PDB file of C-alpha atoms in Angstrom:
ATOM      1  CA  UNK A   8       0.000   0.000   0.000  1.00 92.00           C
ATOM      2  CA  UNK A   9       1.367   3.617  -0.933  1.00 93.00           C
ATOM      3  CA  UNK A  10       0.403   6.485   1.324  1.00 95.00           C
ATOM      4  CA  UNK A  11       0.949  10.356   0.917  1.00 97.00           C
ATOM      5  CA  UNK A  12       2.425  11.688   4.806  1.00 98.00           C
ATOM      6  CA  UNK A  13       3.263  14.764   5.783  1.00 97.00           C
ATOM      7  CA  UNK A  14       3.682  15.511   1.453  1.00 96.00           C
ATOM      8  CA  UNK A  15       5.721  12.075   1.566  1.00 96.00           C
ATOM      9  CA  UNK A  16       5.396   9.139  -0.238  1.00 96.00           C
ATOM     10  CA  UNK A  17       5.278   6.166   2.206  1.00 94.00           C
ATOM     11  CA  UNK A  18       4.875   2.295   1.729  1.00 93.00           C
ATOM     12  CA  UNK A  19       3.925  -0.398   3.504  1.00 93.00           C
ATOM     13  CA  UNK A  20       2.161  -3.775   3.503  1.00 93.00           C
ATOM     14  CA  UNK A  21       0.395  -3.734   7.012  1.00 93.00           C
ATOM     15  CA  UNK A  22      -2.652  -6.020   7.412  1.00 95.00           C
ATOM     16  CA  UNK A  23      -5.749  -5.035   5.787  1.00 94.00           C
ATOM     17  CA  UNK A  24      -7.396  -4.596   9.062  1.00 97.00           C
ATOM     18  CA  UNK A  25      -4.356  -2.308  10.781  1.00 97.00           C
ATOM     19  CA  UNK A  26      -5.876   1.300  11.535  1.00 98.00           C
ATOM     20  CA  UNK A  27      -4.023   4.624  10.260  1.00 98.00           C
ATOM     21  CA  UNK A  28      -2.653   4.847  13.738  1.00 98.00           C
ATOM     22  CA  UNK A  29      -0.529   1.977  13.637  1.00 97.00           C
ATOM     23  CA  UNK A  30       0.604   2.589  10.306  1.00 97.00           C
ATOM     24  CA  UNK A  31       1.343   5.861  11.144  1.00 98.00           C
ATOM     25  CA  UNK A  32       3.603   4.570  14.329  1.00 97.00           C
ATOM     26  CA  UNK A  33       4.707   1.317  13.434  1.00 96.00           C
ATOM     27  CA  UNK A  34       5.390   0.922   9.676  1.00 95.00           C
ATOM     28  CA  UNK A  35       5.518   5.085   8.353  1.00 96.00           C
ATOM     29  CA  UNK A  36       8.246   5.680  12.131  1.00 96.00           C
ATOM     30  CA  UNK A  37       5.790   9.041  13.376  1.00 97.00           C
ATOM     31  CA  UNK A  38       5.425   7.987  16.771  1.00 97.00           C
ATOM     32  CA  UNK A  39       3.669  11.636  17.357  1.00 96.00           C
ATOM     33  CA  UNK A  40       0.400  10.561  17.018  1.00 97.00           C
ATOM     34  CA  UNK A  41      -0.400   8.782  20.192  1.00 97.00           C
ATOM     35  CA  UNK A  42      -2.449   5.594  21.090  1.00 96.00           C
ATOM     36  CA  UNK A  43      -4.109   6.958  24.057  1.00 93.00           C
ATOM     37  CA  UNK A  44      -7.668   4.760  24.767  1.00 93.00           C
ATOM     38  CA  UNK A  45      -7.662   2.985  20.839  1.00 94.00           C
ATOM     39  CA  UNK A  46     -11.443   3.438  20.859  1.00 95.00           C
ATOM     40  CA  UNK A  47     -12.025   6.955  19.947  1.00 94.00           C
ATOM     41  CA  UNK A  48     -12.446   8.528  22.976  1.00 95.00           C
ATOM     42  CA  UNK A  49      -9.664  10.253  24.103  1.00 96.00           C
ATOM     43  CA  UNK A  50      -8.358  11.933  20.770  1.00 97.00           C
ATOM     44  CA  UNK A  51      -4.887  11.825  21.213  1.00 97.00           C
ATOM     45  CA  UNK A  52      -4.803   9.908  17.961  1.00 98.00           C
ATOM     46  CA  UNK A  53      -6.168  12.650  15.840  1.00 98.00           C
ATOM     47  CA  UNK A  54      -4.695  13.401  12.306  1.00 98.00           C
ATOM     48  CA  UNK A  55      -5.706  15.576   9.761  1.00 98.00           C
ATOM     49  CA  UNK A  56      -7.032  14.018   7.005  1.00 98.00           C
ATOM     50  CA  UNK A  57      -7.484  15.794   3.537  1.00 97.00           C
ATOM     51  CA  UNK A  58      -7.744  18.594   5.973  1.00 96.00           C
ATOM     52  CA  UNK A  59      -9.924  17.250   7.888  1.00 97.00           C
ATOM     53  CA  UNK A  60      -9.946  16.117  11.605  1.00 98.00           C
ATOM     54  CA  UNK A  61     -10.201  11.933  12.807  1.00 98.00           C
ATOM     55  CA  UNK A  62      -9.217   9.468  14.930  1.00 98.00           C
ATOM     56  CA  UNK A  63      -6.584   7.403  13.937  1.00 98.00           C
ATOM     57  CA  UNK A  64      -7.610   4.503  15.610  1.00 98.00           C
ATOM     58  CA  UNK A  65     -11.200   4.526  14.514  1.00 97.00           C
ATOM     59  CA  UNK A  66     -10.531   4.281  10.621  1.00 98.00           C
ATOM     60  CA  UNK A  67      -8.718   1.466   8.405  1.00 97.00           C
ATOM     61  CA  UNK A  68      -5.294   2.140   6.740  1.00 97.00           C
ATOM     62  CA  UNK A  69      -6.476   1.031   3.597  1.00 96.00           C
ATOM     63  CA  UNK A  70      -9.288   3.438   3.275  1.00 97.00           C
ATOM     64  CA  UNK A  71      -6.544   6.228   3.120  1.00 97.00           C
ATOM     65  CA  UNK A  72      -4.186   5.374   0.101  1.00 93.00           C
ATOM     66  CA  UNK A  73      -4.918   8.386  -1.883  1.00 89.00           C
ATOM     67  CA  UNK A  74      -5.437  10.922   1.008  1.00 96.00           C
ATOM     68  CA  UNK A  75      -3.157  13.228   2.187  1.00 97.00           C
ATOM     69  CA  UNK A  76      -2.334  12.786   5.507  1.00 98.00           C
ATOM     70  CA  UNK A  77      -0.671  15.145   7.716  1.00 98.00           C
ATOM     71  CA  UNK A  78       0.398  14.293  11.305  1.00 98.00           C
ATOM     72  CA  UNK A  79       2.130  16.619  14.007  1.00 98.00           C
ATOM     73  CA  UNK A  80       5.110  16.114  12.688  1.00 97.00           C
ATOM     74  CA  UNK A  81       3.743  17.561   9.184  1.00 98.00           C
ATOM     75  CA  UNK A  82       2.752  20.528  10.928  1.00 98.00           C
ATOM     76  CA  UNK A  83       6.170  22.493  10.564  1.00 95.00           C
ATOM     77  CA  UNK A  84       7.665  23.231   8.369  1.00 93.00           C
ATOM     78  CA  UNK A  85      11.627  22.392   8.844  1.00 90.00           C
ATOM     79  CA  UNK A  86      12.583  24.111  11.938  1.00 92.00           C
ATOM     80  CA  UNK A  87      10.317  26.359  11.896  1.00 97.00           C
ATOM     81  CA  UNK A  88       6.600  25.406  13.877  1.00 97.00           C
ATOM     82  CA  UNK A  89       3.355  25.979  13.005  1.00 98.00           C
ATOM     83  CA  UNK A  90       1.696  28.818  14.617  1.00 98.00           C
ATOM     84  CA  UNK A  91      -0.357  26.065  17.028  1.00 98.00           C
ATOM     85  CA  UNK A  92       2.557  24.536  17.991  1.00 98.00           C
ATOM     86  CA  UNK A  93       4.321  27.441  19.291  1.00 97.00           C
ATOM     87  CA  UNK A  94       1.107  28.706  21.046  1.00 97.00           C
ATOM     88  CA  UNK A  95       0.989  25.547  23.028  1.00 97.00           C
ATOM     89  CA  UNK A  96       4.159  25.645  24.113  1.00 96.00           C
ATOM     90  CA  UNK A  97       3.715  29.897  24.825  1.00 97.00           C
ATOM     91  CA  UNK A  98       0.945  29.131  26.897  1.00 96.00           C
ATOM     92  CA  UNK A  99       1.756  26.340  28.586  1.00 95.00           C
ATOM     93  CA  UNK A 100      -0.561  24.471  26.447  1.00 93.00           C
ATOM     94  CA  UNK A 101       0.437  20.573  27.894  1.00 89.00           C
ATOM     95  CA  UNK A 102       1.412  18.878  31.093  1.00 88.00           C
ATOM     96  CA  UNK A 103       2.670  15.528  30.378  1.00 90.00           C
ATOM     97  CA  UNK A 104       2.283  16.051  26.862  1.00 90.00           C
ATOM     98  CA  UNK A 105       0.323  12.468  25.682  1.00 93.00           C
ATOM     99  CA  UNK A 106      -2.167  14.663  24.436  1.00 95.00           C
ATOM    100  CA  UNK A 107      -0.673  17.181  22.833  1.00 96.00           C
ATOM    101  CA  UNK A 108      -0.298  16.326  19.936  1.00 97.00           C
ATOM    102  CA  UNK A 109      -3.744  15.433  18.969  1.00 97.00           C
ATOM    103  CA  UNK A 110      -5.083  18.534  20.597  1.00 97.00           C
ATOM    104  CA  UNK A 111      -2.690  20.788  18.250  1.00 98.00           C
ATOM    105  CA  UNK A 112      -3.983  18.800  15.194  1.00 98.00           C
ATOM    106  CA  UNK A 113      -7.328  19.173  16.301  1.00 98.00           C
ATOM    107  CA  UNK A 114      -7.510  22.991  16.989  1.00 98.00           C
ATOM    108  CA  UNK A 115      -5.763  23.567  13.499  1.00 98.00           C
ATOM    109  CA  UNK A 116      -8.931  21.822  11.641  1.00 98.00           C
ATOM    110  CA  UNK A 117     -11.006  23.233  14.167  1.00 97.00           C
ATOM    111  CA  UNK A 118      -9.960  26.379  13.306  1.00 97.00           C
ATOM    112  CA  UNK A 119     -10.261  25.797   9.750  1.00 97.00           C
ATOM    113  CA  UNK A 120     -14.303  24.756  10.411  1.00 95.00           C
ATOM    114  CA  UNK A 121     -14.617  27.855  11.986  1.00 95.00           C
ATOM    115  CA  UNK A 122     -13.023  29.772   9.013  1.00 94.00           C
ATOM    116  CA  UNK A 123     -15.782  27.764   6.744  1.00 93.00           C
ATOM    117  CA  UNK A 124     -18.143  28.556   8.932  1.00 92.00           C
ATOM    118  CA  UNK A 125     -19.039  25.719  10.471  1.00 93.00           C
ATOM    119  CA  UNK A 126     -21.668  26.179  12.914  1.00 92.00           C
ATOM    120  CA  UNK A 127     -21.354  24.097  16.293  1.00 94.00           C
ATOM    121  CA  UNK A 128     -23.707  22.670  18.821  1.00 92.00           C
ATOM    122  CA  UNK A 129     -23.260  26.191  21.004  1.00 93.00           C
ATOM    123  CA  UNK A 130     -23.023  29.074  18.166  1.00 92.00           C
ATOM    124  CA  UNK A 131     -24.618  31.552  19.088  1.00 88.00           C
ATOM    125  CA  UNK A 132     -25.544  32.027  15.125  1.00 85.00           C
ATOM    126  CA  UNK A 133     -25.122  30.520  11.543  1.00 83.00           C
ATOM    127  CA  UNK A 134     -23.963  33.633  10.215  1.00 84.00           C
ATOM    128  CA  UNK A 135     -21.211  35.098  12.833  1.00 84.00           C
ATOM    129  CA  UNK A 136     -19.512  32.485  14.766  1.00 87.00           C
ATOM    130  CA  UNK A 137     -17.689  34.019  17.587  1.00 88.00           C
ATOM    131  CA  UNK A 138     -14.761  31.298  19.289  1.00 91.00           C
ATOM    132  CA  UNK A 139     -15.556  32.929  22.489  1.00 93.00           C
ATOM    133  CA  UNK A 140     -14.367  29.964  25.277  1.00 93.00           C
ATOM    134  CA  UNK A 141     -17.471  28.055  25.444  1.00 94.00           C
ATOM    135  CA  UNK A 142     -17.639  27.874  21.462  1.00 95.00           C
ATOM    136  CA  UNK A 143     -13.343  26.467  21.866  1.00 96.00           C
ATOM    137  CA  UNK A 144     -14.537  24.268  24.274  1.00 95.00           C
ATOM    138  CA  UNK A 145     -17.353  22.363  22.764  1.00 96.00           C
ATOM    139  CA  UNK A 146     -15.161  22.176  19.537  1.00 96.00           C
ATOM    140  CA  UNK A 147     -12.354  20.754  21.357  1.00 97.00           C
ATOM    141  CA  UNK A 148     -14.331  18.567  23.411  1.00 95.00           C
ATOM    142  CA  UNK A 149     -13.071  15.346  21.695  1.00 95.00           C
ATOM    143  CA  UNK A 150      -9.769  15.786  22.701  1.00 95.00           C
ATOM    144  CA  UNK A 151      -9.389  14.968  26.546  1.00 95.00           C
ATOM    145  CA  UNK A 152      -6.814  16.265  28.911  1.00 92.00           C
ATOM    146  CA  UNK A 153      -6.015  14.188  31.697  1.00 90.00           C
ATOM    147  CA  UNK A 154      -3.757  16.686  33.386  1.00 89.00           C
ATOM    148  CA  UNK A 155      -6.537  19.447  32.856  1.00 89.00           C
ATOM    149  CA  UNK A 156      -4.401  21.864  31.292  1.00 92.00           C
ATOM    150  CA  UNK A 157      -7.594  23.018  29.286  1.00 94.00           C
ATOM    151  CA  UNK A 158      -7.297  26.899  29.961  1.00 94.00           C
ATOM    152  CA  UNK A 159      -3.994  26.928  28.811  1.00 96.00           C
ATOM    153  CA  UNK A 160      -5.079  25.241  25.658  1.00 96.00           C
ATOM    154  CA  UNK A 161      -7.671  27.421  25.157  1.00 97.00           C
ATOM    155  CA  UNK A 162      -5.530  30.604  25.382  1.00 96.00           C
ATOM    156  CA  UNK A 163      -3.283  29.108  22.959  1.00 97.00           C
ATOM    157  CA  UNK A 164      -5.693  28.722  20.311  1.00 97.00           C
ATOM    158  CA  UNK A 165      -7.690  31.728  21.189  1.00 96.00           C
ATOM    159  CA  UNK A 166      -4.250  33.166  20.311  1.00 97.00           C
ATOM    160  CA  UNK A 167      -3.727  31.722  16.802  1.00 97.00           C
ATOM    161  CA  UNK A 168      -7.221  32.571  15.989  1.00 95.00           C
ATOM    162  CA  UNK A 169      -7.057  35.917  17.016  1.00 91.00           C
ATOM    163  CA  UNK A 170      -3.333  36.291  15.131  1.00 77.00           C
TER     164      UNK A 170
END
């Protein structure tokens, strides 16, 4: 199987049933993306996915040979981070760090919702979505924290989205 990573070409000849995760990790060597609960839950899997957020875990490898997949590590670009990245570490964005990485991929799609104008379950309107806290919050609310650095997180991307 061929697979387009972080703008690479990557193969590999994992089991048909192996999820993107462990393709990711064990055959592609971006150990980033973490395998926090394996069920979907927690979100420290999440990629972005022709741009668009998932759980790594949750979706066959072989459903994703002509996507483009980007991972935290595809987030910078050479030295130089992507404006999430350096937020999060700014504000203090991570405790342990498990998490981290999914929550930075996550707020960068999230962001890019917003920017389409995506409504979610707490907008206050269809036409003018304001990422006031609660709004960052409910958007974010697939990724889980267990240190509970969520206001820290929340400043960071309040910052990129305001930048």
């Amino acid at each position: 199987m061929h697979f387009t990573i972080n703008g690479n070409r990557h193969e590999a000849e994992p089991d048909i049933r192996t999820s993107l995760l462990d393709v990711l990790r064990d055959h592609a060597g971006l150990p980033g993306t973490k395998k926090g609960c394996d069920h979907g839950q927690c979100g420290a899997c999440t990629v972005l996915v022709n741009g668009r957020r998932i759980n790594s875990c949750l979706t066959l490898a072989v459903m994703h040979q002509d996507d483009e997949i980007v991972t935290i590590e595809g987030l910078a670009s050479g030295d130089a981070l992507h404006p999430m990245q350096a937020a999060f570490i700014r504000h203090d964005g991570f405790q342990c760090g498990f998490c981290t990485p999914g929550q930075i991929c996550s707020a960068v799609a999230m962001l890019d919702e917003v920017k389409a104008g995506w409504a979610s379950h707490v907008s206050d309107s269809l036409d003018d979505i304001t990422l006031n806290d609660d709004e960052i919050s409910e958007r974010m609310s697939g990724n889980l924290c267990r240190c509970s650095a969520y206001p820290n997180i929340v400043d960071a991307i309040r910052e990129v989205a305001g930048a």
